């Protein structure tokens, strides 16, 4: 093998980089374990909310402490946290939600709530069609409008030809151009909602949040791993944005108050308990002691200026709207101190309604500390702003005469008058633009602005900041609060249990594969095991390096790639054994085994088909499915490298040193040798067996049906844990009175855990409906919950007793979209695979055989799920995870099939003889590899199925059935059908 040195260097460097990246995860975990230990000593065991607060505050206190000091560089806890591996919701707990910004409400707002009959009928018709259509709401609205419009145009003054839109939509404009304008306005509204939500999430305090728009559908996906306060999260992401304009106190006007407050705080802080709130606080001294910091009886007395640094104005030129600044970590303490009655009474009469608000973003100080500015807003008795945000018509980022970024905004007639008065009254002072109680800008006023159009600029304002502020200004016309149409909540307790179960199943799977390879291949098996271990290191290293999200299906994907990595080595070893059995020397046999003419061609073909499946999964999948696809694709690349190159280097090294290299043991010697099964002769028996099983499955599917998950049919599903064993039938009967109809109730894992699925009020919208359904569930389960309160029953925070461990809600509209996307994913993968095999083997018969086998496998897995879902003691729902399993089965089945086809092609090109004889020989020659690979993969899958989490059992069962059926179909379905279609093809030619 050429370039051995380069490959060794690359492998070593890649391994070191992987270890380096993974070290951040270990270090972050250690600090978080310390936080949990601290919270356990300070918090009340029965108050999970309080313990979570202690954890958060501990982590805040050490956020900027150096965790690593390498001499040339240092890493704080925040730095380490940014570089750690991301864990998905199913491993860490948290919230994954899809929100819908109502395009209908945007249209009604743009039409000034038009009463035009045609307009409103078109909206109603679009509402109805959206329930069963994947088209955008705007497209549906236009289609319905044009059906009934007659001579009425969208630019009609009673619809969109309003005065407010006169600059964008001219009178009597054609519908097609109006549609373009409306699409731009809708995109702008969705963009505004997106920016508002992103700003809120950034301030929520969870690490590694993810927010992204889903095309032009008006949907926004939000992932908050680690979020525990679910109620706060849902309020945060669904409440309507509040844009306000306030007058601002200058730093000179409030500095005397700060000096007086500083003295008063020093007096109050003689008692450290002043910094504590009723439930959630932490003494700084306690943290110092825990961190091993020295305590001294002569310590400096704390005051307000320990936490807050006033911006003192000593001259007119130093006047500013920024009155002070503080470390981001101290903002809660400052808020607490400034809100105290003893401090508020120090405000002079003219400042008594002042409220203190923070900047929307922080800046880094010279020492790297995150600092944030404080503003003093001129409040009033009613706490109402001078101007509300709904007066903004438009805002955009522009450039001034000096080519510096600025924000241009336009107000309606009412806002124009209010703005003229506000700016006229505040010449020489400042006004603040406030969104959700954060100050986005507080510029000075040079003159009264009377035209309704104005600009906001600042000496250091960047283009990005100007765009953000423009977006915030447009949030004043945010048409409606975003509505949650799909949400998944996983409690941290369930997430930790999933991690524990994953590690156990992962360890067992690795152990079984490593032992089997040594038992079967001897010393060569040891080399394969080393390559396998390096492969695992590479996979986790890549995931950590690119901040990819690791999910429970993702771990399954990694373990599946272990089987594929073993598969590559098995193919190579079997080819080497063939070479040795034909009296070739060891070195020549090894070279041929690793060559394109040997195993490499089959390995590449098999991996490409699986990679194509992974790409389809990634493109069409969401959430955990994407995680599975990502790890599968990464695993394919790394397993190919390690199996081919690392194993080769180790084997060549052994050969060069003259060491004896074994490829079998006393245990495996003679296995799969001299096999001569006539598969083609027996194909009709196989067709009958397969046909019988498929017909039975289809009968079950059409009579009994399939158990669809909530993400395919809509509904709410709760996993509830109790303090005692529960009867699913009894609970279903009890909840029938609460919900009106009996929900679906099934034991989930242990007998003290139930999965309760209901469609109760699923067609009703609003956060209050979700709360009402959850309350109804609590009321219905009250007889079984003992002393559990509703607060502790709700999802989120660690559970020490009964309560909701996880929760999924999917509205019917998005459920239809998910189902359609899943169908496209399956059909798309079959088409791609058909074309790839046609390209590689240049015969339609090969493609037909492969795709027929895949259909065969999918139908049998579906049939098994239909027949067994009422029998098995675990979930066998048809949901997104099941589709991921089906596509994995497709990839695995094709992997097997391609290996056999590759050998058939080889024999056909090299030998003469009857086609059926060549096919039988090819299958017999690859049988050892087929059985060996399937067996190792099954061992891996069984370990996950038996020892992994409850949430993944149905997924793993589908894979197990698929692997067994896929192995069978590669031999007894794909190849015989290829043979039969080849005969017909030859006859036709």
mmCIF file of C-alpha atoms in Angstrom, residues 66 106 238 273 305 520 639 717 820 918 969:
data_model
loop_
_atom_site.group_PDB
_atom_site.id
_atom_site.type_symbol
_atom_site.label_atom_id
_atom_site.label_comp_id
_atom_site.label_asym_id
_atom_site.label_seq_id
_atom_site.Cartn_x
_atom_site.Cartn_y
_atom_site.Cartn_z
ATOM 1 C CA UNK A 66 -10.465 29.104 33.911
ATOM 2 C CA UNK A 106 -50.848 38.751 8.304
ATOM 3 C CA UNK A 238 -45.744 32.363 22.225
ATOM 4 C CA UNK A 273 -29.510 37.404 53.405
ATOM 5 C CA UNK A 305 -21.084 49.567 43.314
ATOM 6 C CA UNK A 520 -14.067 -15.809 14.379
ATOM 7 C CA UNK A 639 -15.686 3.196 8.912
ATOM 8 C CA UNK A 717 -49.064 11.952 24.125
ATOM 9 C CA UNK A 820 -46.298 13.361 3.287
ATOM 10 C CA UNK A 918 -22.650 -18.441 -11.731
ATOM 11 C CA UNK A 969 -34.376 -11.123 0.646
#
